[in-house]
Every structure is written in C-alpha cells, then in structure tokens.
Amino acid sequence: MNRSTTRARQALLQSITRLNFHRHLRWCPDCVSEDIERLGRATWKTKHLYPTYLVCTKHQTWLQVAQKRFKRLVLPNDPDVLSISKPH
C-alpha cells in the first residue's frame, strides 16, 4: 500500500464517522441475542437496514426501530439505541 491509498482510506473513514446514522436503524432482537452469544457483541445486518424490510427473514419477528439520530457509530445493543426503540 502506498501513501495515497492510506490517505484515501483515512478520508473515507473520517467521512463515514461524520454521518448521522438515523435512517432505517432496524434490528431483530433475536439476531442481537444470537450475535452476543456467538460473537460477544451485536452487529448490524445489512438486510435489516433496507427500507423495505420490516420483519426479520430468519426469525419472522418485527424489527425494532431507533427513533433518534446518532452522531456516532452505534450497535443494536447500545443502551442509547435500546432505550428509544420500538417495534416497527
């Protein structure tokens, strides 16, 4: 890797971390539980974030929706996310 590649990656990372993560933050509580058991932390599932998905295709449960804007990266099991969520 050369310097220009490194600088490009750094610029991309900075732009990503400055985004407001408020659109379609949805997650399945069952997927979160499975992730915590398997990985030790929850992860975002890409298909849960699509605007057309309202139900988890794996568990057939309604996705939870965050009702707040975030100026930092959050995970589905973050206390700030869980305290303001509701089923869709």
C-alpha atoms as a PDB file:
ATOM      1  CA  MET A   1       0.000   0.000   0.000  1.00  0.00           C
ATOM      2  CA  ASN A   2       1.272   3.462  -0.786  1.00  0.00           C
ATOM      3  CA  ARG A   3       0.652   6.792   0.893  1.00  0.00           C
ATOM      4  CA  SER A   4      -2.148   7.891  -1.433  1.00  0.00           C
ATOM      5  CA  THR A   5      -4.091   4.706  -0.703  1.00  0.00           C
ATOM      6  CA  THR A   6      -3.640   5.200   3.026  1.00  0.00           C
ATOM      7  CA  ARG A   7      -4.768   8.825   2.804  1.00  0.00           C
ATOM      8  CA  ALA A   8      -7.791   7.845   0.734  1.00  0.00           C
ATOM      9  CA  ARG A   9      -8.809   5.257   3.323  1.00  0.00           C
ATOM     10  CA  GLN A  10      -8.356   7.744   6.148  1.00  0.00           C
ATOM     11  CA  ALA A  11     -10.504  10.315   4.332  1.00  0.00           C
ATOM     12  CA  LEU A  12     -13.204   7.726   3.712  1.00  0.00           C
ATOM     13  CA  LEU A  13     -13.185   6.624   7.349  1.00  0.00           C
ATOM     14  CA  GLN A  14     -13.473  10.234   8.530  1.00  0.00           C
ATOM     15  CA  SER A  15     -16.403  10.915   6.217  1.00  0.00           C
ATOM     16  CA  ILE A  16     -18.187   7.753   7.362  1.00  0.00           C
ATOM     17  CA  THR A  17     -17.785   8.569  11.051  1.00  0.00           C
ATOM     18  CA  ARG A  18     -19.236  12.052  10.500  1.00  0.00           C
ATOM     19  CA  LEU A  19     -22.520  10.768   9.084  1.00  0.00           C
ATOM     20  CA  ASN A  20     -25.745  10.978  11.050  1.00  0.00           C
ATOM     21  CA  PHE A  21     -26.862   7.375  11.421  1.00  0.00           C
ATOM     22  CA  HIS A  22     -30.587   7.945  11.616  1.00  0.00           C
ATOM     23  CA  ARG A  23     -32.155   6.330   8.576  1.00  0.00           C
ATOM     24  CA  HIS A  24     -33.567   2.865   8.876  1.00  0.00           C
ATOM     25  CA  LEU A  25     -31.708   1.764  12.002  1.00  0.00           C
ATOM     26  CA  ARG A  26     -33.572  -1.504  12.389  1.00  0.00           C
ATOM     27  CA  TRP A  27     -32.585  -4.745  14.060  1.00  0.00           C
ATOM     28  CA  CYS A  28     -34.049  -8.048  15.175  1.00  0.00           C
ATOM     29  CA  PRO A  29     -33.822  -8.685  18.937  1.00  0.00           C
ATOM     30  CA  ASP A  30     -33.350 -12.411  18.263  1.00  0.00           C
ATOM     31  CA  CYS A  31     -30.426 -11.724  15.900  1.00  0.00           C
ATOM     32  CA  VAL A  32     -28.872  -9.454  18.542  1.00  0.00           C
ATOM     33  CA  SER A  33     -29.115 -12.245  21.134  1.00  0.00           C
ATOM     34  CA  GLU A  34     -27.561 -14.748  18.731  1.00  0.00           C
ATOM     35  CA  ASP A  35     -24.718 -12.357  17.878  1.00  0.00           C
ATOM     36  CA  ILE A  36     -23.941 -11.739  21.542  1.00  0.00           C
ATOM     37  CA  GLU A  37     -23.842 -15.478  22.239  1.00  0.00           C
ATOM     38  CA  ARG A  38     -21.741 -16.266  19.169  1.00  0.00           C
ATOM     39  CA  LEU A  39     -19.520 -13.169  18.785  1.00  0.00           C
ATOM     40  CA  GLY A  40     -19.715 -11.400  22.129  1.00  0.00           C
ATOM     41  CA  ARG A  41     -21.280  -8.282  20.558  1.00  0.00           C
ATOM     42  CA  ALA A  42     -24.167  -7.340  18.319  1.00  0.00           C
ATOM     43  CA  THR A  43     -23.712  -6.458  14.652  1.00  0.00           C
ATOM     44  CA  TRP A  44     -25.833  -4.678  12.085  1.00  0.00           C
ATOM     45  CA  LYS A  45     -27.402  -6.927   9.461  1.00  0.00           C
ATOM     46  CA  THR A  46     -27.433  -5.213   6.089  1.00  0.00           C
ATOM     47  CA  LYS A  47     -30.824  -6.539   5.050  1.00  0.00           C
ATOM     48  CA  HIS A  48     -32.410  -5.212   8.263  1.00  0.00           C
ATOM     49  CA  LEU A  49     -31.373  -1.706   7.210  1.00  0.00           C
ATOM     50  CA  TYR A  50     -33.177  -1.799   3.853  1.00  0.00           C
ATOM     51  CA  PRO A  51     -36.304   0.385   3.942  1.00  0.00           C
ATOM     52  CA  THR A  52     -38.441  -2.432   2.546  1.00  0.00           C
ATOM     53  CA  TYR A  53     -37.611  -4.905   5.331  1.00  0.00           C
ATOM     54  CA  LEU A  54     -39.923  -4.733   8.336  1.00  0.00           C
ATOM     55  CA  VAL A  55     -39.651  -8.349   9.521  1.00  0.00           C
ATOM     56  CA  CYS A  56     -36.545 -10.466  10.108  1.00  0.00           C
ATOM     57  CA  THR A  57     -36.426 -13.097   7.373  1.00  0.00           C
ATOM     58  CA  LYS A  58     -34.655 -15.563   9.676  1.00  0.00           C
ATOM     59  CA  HIS A  59     -36.811 -15.282  12.815  1.00  0.00           C
ATOM     60  CA  GLN A  60     -40.038 -13.836  11.368  1.00  0.00           C
ATOM     61  CA  THR A  61     -40.153 -11.166  14.091  1.00  0.00           C
ATOM     62  CA  TRP A  62     -40.836  -7.449  13.709  1.00  0.00           C
ATOM     63  CA  LEU A  63     -37.690  -5.373  13.512  1.00  0.00           C
ATOM     64  CA  GLN A  64     -37.015  -2.807  16.231  1.00  0.00           C
ATOM     65  CA  VAL A  65     -36.507   0.781  15.034  1.00  0.00           C
ATOM     66  CA  ALA A  66     -34.355   3.505  16.617  1.00  0.00           C
ATOM     67  CA  GLN A  67     -36.304   6.747  16.844  1.00  0.00           C
ATOM     68  CA  LYS A  68     -33.320   9.051  17.415  1.00  0.00           C
ATOM     69  CA  ARG A  69     -30.498  10.473  15.308  1.00  0.00           C
ATOM     70  CA  PHE A  70     -26.986   9.438  16.244  1.00  0.00           C
ATOM     71  CA  LYS A  71     -23.808  11.365  15.526  1.00  0.00           C
ATOM     72  CA  ARG A  72     -21.604   8.376  16.299  1.00  0.00           C
ATOM     73  CA  LEU A  73     -21.437   4.763  15.296  1.00  0.00           C
ATOM     74  CA  VAL A  74     -23.786   2.692  17.424  1.00  0.00           C
ATOM     75  CA  LEU A  75     -24.542  -1.022  17.702  1.00  0.00           C
ATOM     76  CA  PRO A  76     -28.019  -2.553  18.043  1.00  0.00           C
ATOM     77  CA  ASN A  77     -27.438  -3.397  21.723  1.00  0.00           C
ATOM     78  CA  ASP A  78     -26.149   0.086  22.643  1.00  0.00           C
ATOM     79  CA  PRO A  79     -28.147   1.326  25.690  1.00  0.00           C
ATOM     80  CA  ASP A  80     -28.920   4.607  23.895  1.00  0.00           C
ATOM     81  CA  VAL A  81     -30.456   2.691  20.979  1.00  0.00           C
ATOM     82  CA  LEU A  82     -32.436   0.263  23.133  1.00  0.00           C
ATOM     83  CA  SER A  83     -33.897   2.979  25.352  1.00  0.00           C
ATOM     84  CA  ILE A  84     -35.640   4.735  22.460  1.00  0.00           C
ATOM     85  CA  SER A  85     -36.604   1.845  20.206  1.00  0.00           C
ATOM     86  CA  LYS A  86     -39.984   0.442  19.396  1.00  0.00           C
ATOM     87  CA  PRO A  87     -41.247  -2.371  17.173  1.00  0.00           C
ATOM     88  CA  HIS A  88     -41.955  -1.219  13.640  1.00  0.00           C
END
